Coordinates of C-alpha atoms and ligand atoms in Angstrom, one line a residue:
M1 CA -18.7 38.4 -33.5
P2 CA -15.4 39.5 -32.6
R3 CA -15.1 42.9 -32.8
R4 CA -11.9 43.0 -34.4
V5 CA -9.5 39.8 -35.7
S6 CA -7.1 41.3 -37.7
S7 CA -4.7 39.1 -40.1
L8 CA -1.4 38.2 -38.4
D9 CA 1.6 39.0 -39.5
N10 CA 3.5 35.5 -40.7
Q11 CA 5.8 35.0 -38.1
D12 CA 8.7 32.4 -37.4
W13 CA 6.5 31.1 -34.3
P14 CA 5.3 28.2 -34.2
V15 CA 6.0 26.2 -37.4
G16 CA 3.2 25.5 -39.4
S17 CA -0.8 25.8 -38.8
S18 CA -1.3 23.0 -36.6
A19 CA -2.8 23.6 -33.5
R20 CA 0.0 21.0 -31.8
L21 CA 2.9 22.6 -30.9
R22 CA 5.9 22.3 -32.7
L23 CA 9.1 24.2 -31.4
P24 CA 11.7 25.4 -33.9
E25 CA 14.5 22.6 -33.9
D26 CA 17.4 25.4 -32.7
V27 CA 14.8 25.8 -29.6
K28 CA 14.5 22.1 -28.9
E29 CA 18.1 21.6 -29.3
S30 CA 18.7 24.3 -26.4
L31 CA 16.1 22.8 -24.2
K32 CA 18.1 18.7 -24.8
G33 CA 19.2 17.5 -20.8
R34 CA 17.7 20.6 -19.5
R35 CA 15.0 20.5 -16.3
V36 CA 11.9 22.3 -16.2
L37 CA 9.7 22.8 -13.2
V38 CA 6.1 23.5 -13.8
T39 CA 3.9 24.7 -10.9
G40 CA 0.7 24.3 -11.0
G41 CA 0.6 21.7 -14.1
S42 CA -2.3 20.2 -13.1
G43 CA -4.5 23.3 -13.9
F44 CA -6.1 24.6 -17.0
I45 CA -2.8 26.0 -19.0
G46 CA -0.1 24.2 -16.8
A47 CA -1.6 20.8 -17.9
N48 CA -2.1 21.8 -21.7
F49 CA 1.5 22.9 -21.1
L50 CA 2.7 19.7 -20.3
L51 CA 0.7 17.9 -22.7
E52 CA 1.7 19.7 -25.7
S53 CA 5.4 20.0 -23.8
V54 CA 6.5 16.8 -22.5
P55 CA 6.0 14.4 -25.7
E56 CA 7.5 17.1 -28.0
L57 CA 10.8 17.6 -25.8
P58 CA 11.8 13.7 -24.9
E59 CA 14.9 14.5 -24.1
T60 CA 14.0 17.6 -21.4
S61 CA 13.0 16.5 -17.9
F62 CA 9.3 18.1 -16.5
R63 CA 8.0 18.1 -12.9
N64 CA 5.1 19.2 -12.1
L65 CA 4.8 20.6 -8.9
D66 CA 0.7 20.9 -7.7
A67 CA -1.2 21.3 -4.8
L68 CA -3.9 19.5 -6.2
T69 CA -6.4 22.5 -4.8
Y70 CA -10.4 22.4 -6.2
A71 CA -9.0 23.5 -9.6
A72 CA -6.6 20.7 -10.5
H73 CA -7.4 17.9 -12.6
P74 CA -5.0 15.3 -12.2
D75 CA -6.6 13.0 -15.0
S76 CA -6.1 15.9 -17.6
L77 CA -2.4 14.4 -17.2
I78 CA -2.7 10.6 -17.2
P79 CA -1.5 10.8 -21.3
L80 CA 2.2 11.6 -19.1
A81 CA 2.0 8.8 -16.8
A82 CA 4.6 6.3 -18.6
L83 CA 6.7 9.1 -20.3
P84 CA 10.1 8.7 -18.3
N85 CA 10.1 12.5 -18.8
Y86 CA 7.5 13.7 -16.8
S87 CA 7.2 13.6 -12.7
F88 CA 4.9 14.7 -10.5
V89 CA 4.7 16.2 -7.0
R90 CA 2.0 17.3 -4.7
A91 CA 3.4 20.0 -2.4
D92 CA 1.9 23.4 -1.2
L93 CA 3.7 26.8 -2.7
R94 CA 2.6 28.6 0.8
E95 CA 4.9 25.6 3.0
R96 CA 8.1 27.9 2.4
E97 CA 10.8 25.0 3.7
R98 CA 8.8 22.2 1.1
T99 CA 9.1 24.4 -1.8
Q100 CA 12.5 25.2 -1.2
E101 CA 13.3 21.2 -0.4
I102 CA 11.9 20.5 -3.9
V103 CA 13.0 22.9 -5.9
R104 CA 16.9 22.2 -4.0
E105 CA 16.5 18.7 -4.9
F106 CA 15.4 18.8 -8.7
A107 CA 17.5 21.6 -9.5
P108 CA 15.6 23.4 -12.4
D109 CA 17.0 25.2 -15.1
I110 CA 13.9 26.7 -16.0
I111 CA 10.8 27.4 -14.4
F112 CA 7.6 28.0 -15.2
H113 CA 5.1 29.2 -12.7
F114 CA 1.7 28.9 -13.5
A115 CA 0.4 27.6 -9.9
A116 CA -2.5 30.1 -8.6
E117 CA -5.4 30.8 -7.3
S118 CA -7.6 32.1 -10.6
H119 CA -11.2 32.8 -10.7
V120 CA -11.8 36.4 -10.0
D121 CA -15.1 35.9 -8.5
R122 CA -13.8 33.6 -5.9
S123 CA -11.4 36.3 -5.3
I124 CA -14.0 38.8 -4.4
A125 CA -16.2 36.2 -2.2
A126 CA -12.8 34.8 0.0
P127 CA -9.5 37.1 -0.9
A128 CA -7.4 35.7 1.6
A129 CA -6.5 32.3 -0.3
F130 CA -5.3 34.4 -3.2
I131 CA -2.7 36.4 -0.9
E132 CA -1.2 33.4 0.5
T133 CA -0.9 31.5 -3.1
N134 CA -0.5 33.9 -5.3
V135 CA 2.1 36.4 -3.1
L136 CA 3.2 34.5 -1.0
G137 CA 3.5 31.4 -2.5
T138 CA 5.4 33.2 -5.8
F139 CA 7.9 34.8 -3.0
H140 CA 8.4 31.4 -1.6
L141 CA 9.5 30.2 -5.0
L142 CA 11.5 32.8 -6.2
E143 CA 13.6 32.1 -2.4
A144 CA 13.8 28.9 -3.7
A145 CA 15.1 29.9 -7.3
R146 CA 17.6 32.3 -6.0
G147 CA 19.0 29.6 -3.4
L148 CA 20.3 27.5 -5.7
A149 CA 23.9 27.2 -6.7
K150 CA 22.8 27.9 -10.9
T151 CA 20.1 30.2 -10.8
P152 CA 17.7 29.2 -13.2
V153 CA 15.3 31.2 -15.6
F154 CA 12.1 31.9 -13.8
H155 CA 9.5 32.5 -16.0
H156 CA 6.2 34.0 -14.2
V157 CA 2.5 33.1 -15.8
S158 CA 0.6 36.7 -15.4
T159 CA -2.6 37.9 -16.8
D160 CA -3.3 41.2 -18.4
E161 CA -5.8 42.0 -15.5
V162 CA -3.1 43.6 -13.7
Y163 CA -3.6 46.7 -15.9
G164 CA -7.0 47.2 -15.1
S165 CA -10.0 48.5 -17.5
L166 CA -9.9 50.0 -20.5
G167 CA -12.3 52.1 -22.0
E168 CA -14.0 51.4 -25.6
E169 CA -10.3 52.3 -27.2
G170 CA -6.8 51.5 -26.5
Y171 CA -4.7 48.7 -25.8
F172 CA -2.7 47.7 -22.8
V173 CA 1.3 47.7 -23.7
E174 CA 4.2 46.4 -21.2
T175 CA 4.4 49.9 -20.2
T176 CA 0.7 50.5 -18.9
P177 CA 0.5 51.5 -15.5
Y178 CA -0.7 48.6 -13.0
D179 CA -4.1 49.5 -12.2
P180 CA -5.8 45.8 -10.9
S181 CA -9.5 45.9 -9.8
S182 CA -10.0 42.3 -7.9
P183 CA -8.3 40.7 -5.1
Y184 CA -6.9 38.4 -7.9
S185 CA -5.4 40.9 -10.0
A186 CA -4.4 42.6 -7.2
S187 CA -2.6 39.6 -6.0
K188 CA -1.1 38.9 -9.3
A189 CA 0.3 42.3 -10.0
S190 CA 1.9 41.7 -6.2
S191 CA 3.4 38.7 -7.8
D192 CA 4.7 40.4 -11.0
H193 CA 6.6 43.5 -8.8
L194 CA 8.2 40.8 -6.6
V195 CA 9.6 38.7 -9.8
R196 CA 10.8 42.0 -11.2
A197 CA 12.2 42.9 -7.7
Y198 CA 14.2 40.0 -7.5
A199 CA 15.5 40.4 -11.4
R200 CA 16.8 43.9 -10.4
T201 CA 17.9 43.3 -6.5
Y202 CA 19.2 39.5 -6.9
G203 CA 20.2 39.4 -10.7
L204 CA 17.3 36.3 -10.9
R205 CA 16.7 35.8 -14.5
T206 CA 13.0 35.8 -15.5
R207 CA 10.4 36.8 -18.1
I208 CA 6.8 38.0 -17.1
T209 CA 4.3 37.2 -19.7
N210 CA 1.3 38.9 -18.9
C211 CA -1.7 37.0 -21.2
S212 CA -5.3 37.9 -21.8
N213 CA -8.0 35.5 -21.4
N214 CA -7.3 31.7 -22.2
Y215 CA -10.2 28.8 -23.2
G216 CA -9.9 25.5 -24.7
P217 CA -9.9 22.1 -23.5
Y218 CA -9.0 21.2 -19.4
Q219 CA -10.6 24.7 -18.3
F220 CA -12.7 24.2 -14.8
P221 CA -16.0 24.8 -15.6
E222 CA -16.3 27.9 -13.1
K223 CA -14.9 30.1 -16.1
L224 CA -17.3 31.7 -18.8
I225 CA -16.9 29.4 -21.1
P226 CA -17.1 26.0 -20.5
L227 CA -19.8 27.0 -17.8
M228 CA -22.3 28.0 -20.5
I229 CA -21.1 25.1 -22.8
L230 CA -22.0 22.8 -19.9
N231 CA -25.4 24.6 -18.9
A232 CA -26.5 25.2 -22.5
R233 CA -25.8 21.4 -23.1
D234 CA -28.0 20.6 -20.0
G235 CA -31.0 23.2 -20.5
R236 CA -29.9 25.0 -17.2
E237 CA -30.0 29.2 -17.3
L238 CA -26.7 31.0 -18.5
P239 CA -25.9 33.7 -16.1
V240 CA -24.4 36.6 -18.0
Y241 CA -23.2 39.5 -15.3
G242 CA -24.6 42.9 -15.7
Q243 CA -26.0 43.6 -19.7
G244 CA -22.8 41.1 -21.1
T245 CA -21.3 44.1 -22.9
N246 CA -17.6 43.8 -20.9
V247 CA -15.3 42.6 -23.6
R248 CA -12.6 40.1 -23.4
D249 CA -9.6 39.4 -25.8
W250 CA -9.6 35.7 -26.3
L251 CA -6.7 33.2 -27.0
F252 CA -6.9 29.8 -27.2
V253 CA -4.8 27.8 -25.2
T254 CA -2.3 26.1 -26.7
D255 CA -1.5 29.4 -28.6
H256 CA -0.5 30.8 -24.9
V257 CA 2.0 27.5 -24.6
S258 CA 3.5 28.3 -27.6
A259 CA 3.8 32.1 -26.6
L260 CA 5.5 31.0 -23.3
W261 CA 8.0 29.1 -25.2
A262 CA 8.8 32.2 -27.5
A263 CA 8.9 34.5 -24.8
L264 CA 11.6 32.2 -22.7
S265 CA 14.1 31.3 -25.7
R266 CA 13.8 33.9 -28.1
G267 CA 13.1 36.6 -25.0
R268 CA 15.6 38.9 -23.1
D269 CA 16.0 38.5 -19.3
G270 CA 14.3 41.0 -17.1
E271 CA 11.4 41.7 -19.9
T272 CA 8.0 41.8 -19.7
Y273 CA 5.7 40.0 -22.8
N274 CA 2.1 41.0 -23.6
I275 CA 0.3 37.6 -24.8
G276 CA -3.3 38.2 -26.7
G277 CA -5.1 36.7 -29.9
N278 CA -6.2 40.5 -30.8
A279 CA -9.8 38.5 -30.2
E280 CA -12.1 40.6 -28.9
A281 CA -15.8 39.8 -28.3
R282 CA -18.7 41.0 -25.8
N283 CA -19.6 38.5 -23.1
I284 CA -23.1 38.1 -24.6
D285 CA -21.6 37.6 -28.5
I286 CA -19.7 34.6 -26.8
V287 CA -22.7 33.1 -24.9
Q288 CA -24.9 33.4 -28.0
S289 CA -22.4 31.9 -30.1
I290 CA -22.2 29.0 -27.6
C291 CA -25.3 28.6 -27.5
D292 CA -25.4 27.6 -31.7
L293 CA -22.7 25.5 -31.7
V294 CA -24.5 23.8 -28.5
A295 CA -27.6 23.6 -30.1
Q296 CA -26.1 22.4 -33.5
A297 CA -24.1 19.8 -31.8
T298 CA -27.0 18.7 -29.9
E299 CA -29.8 18.7 -32.1
Q300 CA -31.4 21.5 -30.1
D301 CA -33.4 24.9 -31.4
P302 CA -30.9 27.4 -31.4
A303 CA -33.5 29.8 -30.1
K304 CA -34.6 27.6 -27.2
V305 CA -30.7 27.2 -25.9
R306 CA -30.8 31.0 -26.2
S307 CA -33.5 31.5 -24.0
L308 CA -31.8 29.9 -21.4
I309 CA -29.5 33.2 -21.0
R310 CA -30.4 35.5 -17.9
F311 CA -28.9 38.6 -17.1
V312 CA -28.0 38.7 -13.6
P313 CA -26.4 41.2 -11.1
D314 CA -23.2 42.5 -11.9
R315 CA -20.0 41.2 -10.4
P316 CA -18.4 44.6 -8.1
G317 CA -15.5 45.9 -9.9
H318 CA -16.3 44.5 -13.1
D319 CA -13.5 45.4 -15.6
L320 CA -15.3 46.6 -18.6
R321 CA -12.8 45.7 -21.5
Y322 CA -9.3 44.2 -21.8
A323 CA -7.2 44.2 -25.1
I324 CA -4.0 43.2 -25.9
D325 CA -1.0 44.7 -28.0
A326 CA 0.9 41.7 -28.7
T327 CA 3.6 43.7 -31.1
K328 CA 6.6 43.0 -28.8
I329 CA 6.1 39.5 -28.9
R330 CA 5.8 39.2 -32.0
T331 CA 8.7 41.2 -33.3
E332 CA 10.7 40.4 -30.8
C333 CA 9.8 37.2 -30.4
G334 CA 8.0 35.8 -33.7
W335 CA 5.3 34.1 -32.0
R336 CA 2.1 34.3 -33.6
P337 CA -1.4 32.6 -32.5
T338 CA -2.9 30.1 -34.9
E339 CA -6.6 29.3 -33.5
S340 CA -9.3 32.2 -34.6
L341 CA -12.0 32.7 -32.4
K342 CA -14.4 31.2 -34.5
T343 CA -12.0 27.8 -34.5
G344 CA -10.8 28.1 -31.2
L345 CA -14.9 27.8 -29.9
E346 CA -15.8 25.0 -32.3
R347 CA -13.1 22.9 -30.8
T348 CA -14.0 23.8 -27.3
V349 CA -17.9 23.2 -27.6
R350 CA -16.5 19.8 -29.2
W351 CA -14.0 18.8 -26.5
Y352 CA -16.4 19.6 -23.6
L353 CA -19.5 17.2 -25.1
A354 CA -16.9 14.6 -26.1
H355 CA -15.3 14.4 -22.5
D356 CA -18.1 14.1 -20.0
A357 CA -15.9 11.6 -17.9
W358 CA -13.6 14.7 -17.5
V359 CA -17.0 16.9 -16.9
K360 CA -18.5 14.4 -14.1
A361 CA -15.0 14.6 -12.5
C362 CA -15.3 18.1 -11.9
S363 CA -18.6 18.1 -10.5
H364 CA -16.8 17.6 -6.8
Q365 CA -18.2 19.3 -3.3
D366 CA -16.4 22.5 -3.1
H367 CA -17.8 23.2 -6.9
K368 CA -21.2 22.8 -6.2
A369 CA -21.1 24.6 -2.9
W370 CA -19.5 27.3 -5.0
L371 CA -22.3 27.7 -7.9
E372 CA -24.4 27.7 -5.3
K373 CA -23.1 30.4 -3.5
N374 CA -21.9 32.6 -6.4
Y375 CA -25.5 32.1 -8.2
Q376 CA -27.8 31.6 -5.8
A377 CA -28.2 35.2 -5.0
R378 CA -28.2 36.3 -8.5
I379 CA -30.8 33.8 -10.1
G380 CA -32.1 32.3 -7.1
S381 CA -30.7 28.4 -7.8
G382 CA -27.5 27.6 -8.1
A383 CA -26.3 27.0 -11.6
S384 CA -25.4 23.9 -10.6
L385 CA -23.7 20.9 -12.4
Ligands
NAD401 P1 -6.2 27.1 -12.8 O1 -6.9 27.8 -11.6 O2 -6.8 26.4 -13.5 O3 -4.9 26.2 -12.1 C1 -4.1 26.5 -11.3 C2 -3.1 25.4 -10.3 O4 -2.6 25.8 -9.4 C3 -4.1 24.3 -10.3 O5 -3.9 23.2 -10.7 C4 -3.7 24.4 -8.6 O6 -4.0 22.9 -7.8 C5 -2.6 24.9 -8.8 N1 -2.3 25.8 -7.4 C6 -3.2 26.4 -6.6 N2 -2.4 27.1 -5.3 C7 -1.4 26.2 -5.4 C8 -0.5 26.4 -4.5 N3 -0.5 26.9 -3.3 N4 0.9 25.4 -4.6 C9 0.9 24.8 -5.9 N5 -0.1 24.7 -6.4 C10 -1.5 25.7 -6.4 O7 -5.1 28.5 -13.0 P2 -5.3 28.5 -14.5 O8 -6.2 29.2 -15.6 O9 -4.3 27.4 -15.3 O10 -4.3 29.6 -14.8 C11 -2.5 29.3 -14.3 C12 -1.5 30.5 -14.2 O11 -2.0 31.2 -15.6 C13 -1.9 31.8 -13.7 O12 -1.1 32.2 -12.8 C14 -3.2 32.7 -14.0 O13 -3.0 33.6 -13.0 C15 -2.5 32.7 -15.4 N6 -3.5 33.4 -16.5 C16 -4.7 33.0 -16.8 C17 -5.4 33.2 -17.7 C18 -6.6 32.2 -17.8 O14 -7.6 32.6 -18.6 N7 -7.0 31.5 -17.2 C19 -5.2 34.3 -18.4 C20 -4.1 34.7 -18.2 C21 -3.1 34.3 -17.3
TYD402 P1 -14.2 34.9 -16.3 O1 -14.5 33.5 -17.0 O2 -14.6 34.5 -15.0 O3 -12.6 35.3 -16.6 P2 -12.5 36.8 -15.9 O4 -13.0 37.3 -14.9 O5 -11.3 36.2 -15.6 O6 -12.3 37.9 -17.8 O7 -15.0 35.8 -16.9 C1 -15.3 36.1 -18.5 C2 -16.2 37.3 -18.5 O8 -17.0 36.5 -18.1 C3 -16.1 38.3 -17.5 O9 -16.6 39.6 -17.9 C4 -16.9 38.0 -15.9 C5 -18.1 37.4 -17.1 N1 -19.0 36.0 -16.8 C6 -20.1 36.4 -16.9 O10 -20.9 37.0 -17.2 N2 -20.9 35.3 -16.2 C7 -20.6 34.1 -15.5 O11 -21.3 33.1 -14.7 C8 -18.8 34.2 -15.2 C9 -18.2 33.3 -15.0 C10 -18.1 35.2 -16.1

């Protein structure tokens, strides 16, 4: 299924083979008494980051700043509600003064900036929010950070999509020229440039990480993997764009979490680190695997589930292939992923099938309207939840 899954160098990060985050002792020690501001912590990757990190670092204070857009799922963070080192503030990064006020009041030592509009198809349909949040929102956060008496380390969580599309061969490295194709990736590229400029001009301590496609628990079901799992479960059509030959390099979300801590604590100021799982797969192969896993788990006929696949009109400007060369973060920061695409997909399918209340809470009006809008023209009916 994956075209290439290499045997990964055995490095020192994370410790052990468990998928749970276990930070090295020296890193835990260095984070004691620190204050960490996390933006977008109620979304997919931010929630996984907080769920892993807050219990692992009881002597580190975390504050989650999130606007709670359609993509947020506050219930994901219920397990943290009672923990004294976690707090939440609802705020919109598009509001400059409010952002400044929160940053000033919390005075973080570290900022992990996850908050963004993140769905490529939505950026094609309605780009304005992407510019407002991803570019302007990042600018507001940078301004707030540089205004602090003690400037924090600003860790900007970005995407490999800033590099544009690869052909059949080659990999993205940190020096690959930016060539974004969608309003989403262009807005993330802009924000990367801003972060880099603040490092050079104002001496802000920064990290930028450009990560490949994430998957795993708590991902909003507008993205490929959760959408296909839930449609396959419910016998709805599985809309594959074009011929399904586009390739993505998939990374299980908790491996992204460990990479972020690795880049923060072992990386260097002002540097960029690519993060990827070395697990490339064509979309059609991913969808077929999901069909088989869902069929097995729900005791359906795999051929019947696969027959739900529909090849539908392609996404405009659809990047053919993404693939990450993660040598730099591996060698400099000692990071390696722990989950293979096979085991990660199995875990993800099991998680979505077991969390129906979480899934149902995603089925709000905004999401239904989006599914209707994106898929009606493509398959003649909304692939709605
Ligand atoms: P997501 O859409 O699931 O979550 C985004 C979160 O940001 C939500 O909780 C939302 O409420 C919040 N948010 C949006 N606009 C906001 C605003 N104006 N002010 C405050 N909060 C706001 O996204 P995700 O998949 O978790 O991605 C997180 C970050 O990681 C993004 O910056 C994204 O570009 C990057 N990234 C994602 C992937 C991926 O595969 N999902 C891969 C690489 C990088
Ligand atoms: P997506 O999860 O939107 O992530 P990204 O666009 O950031 O890579 O899509 C992953 C791949 O799956 C991408 O090549 C587009 C494709 N895709 C489909 O074929 N059908 C769908 O319904 C969706 C949402 C995506």
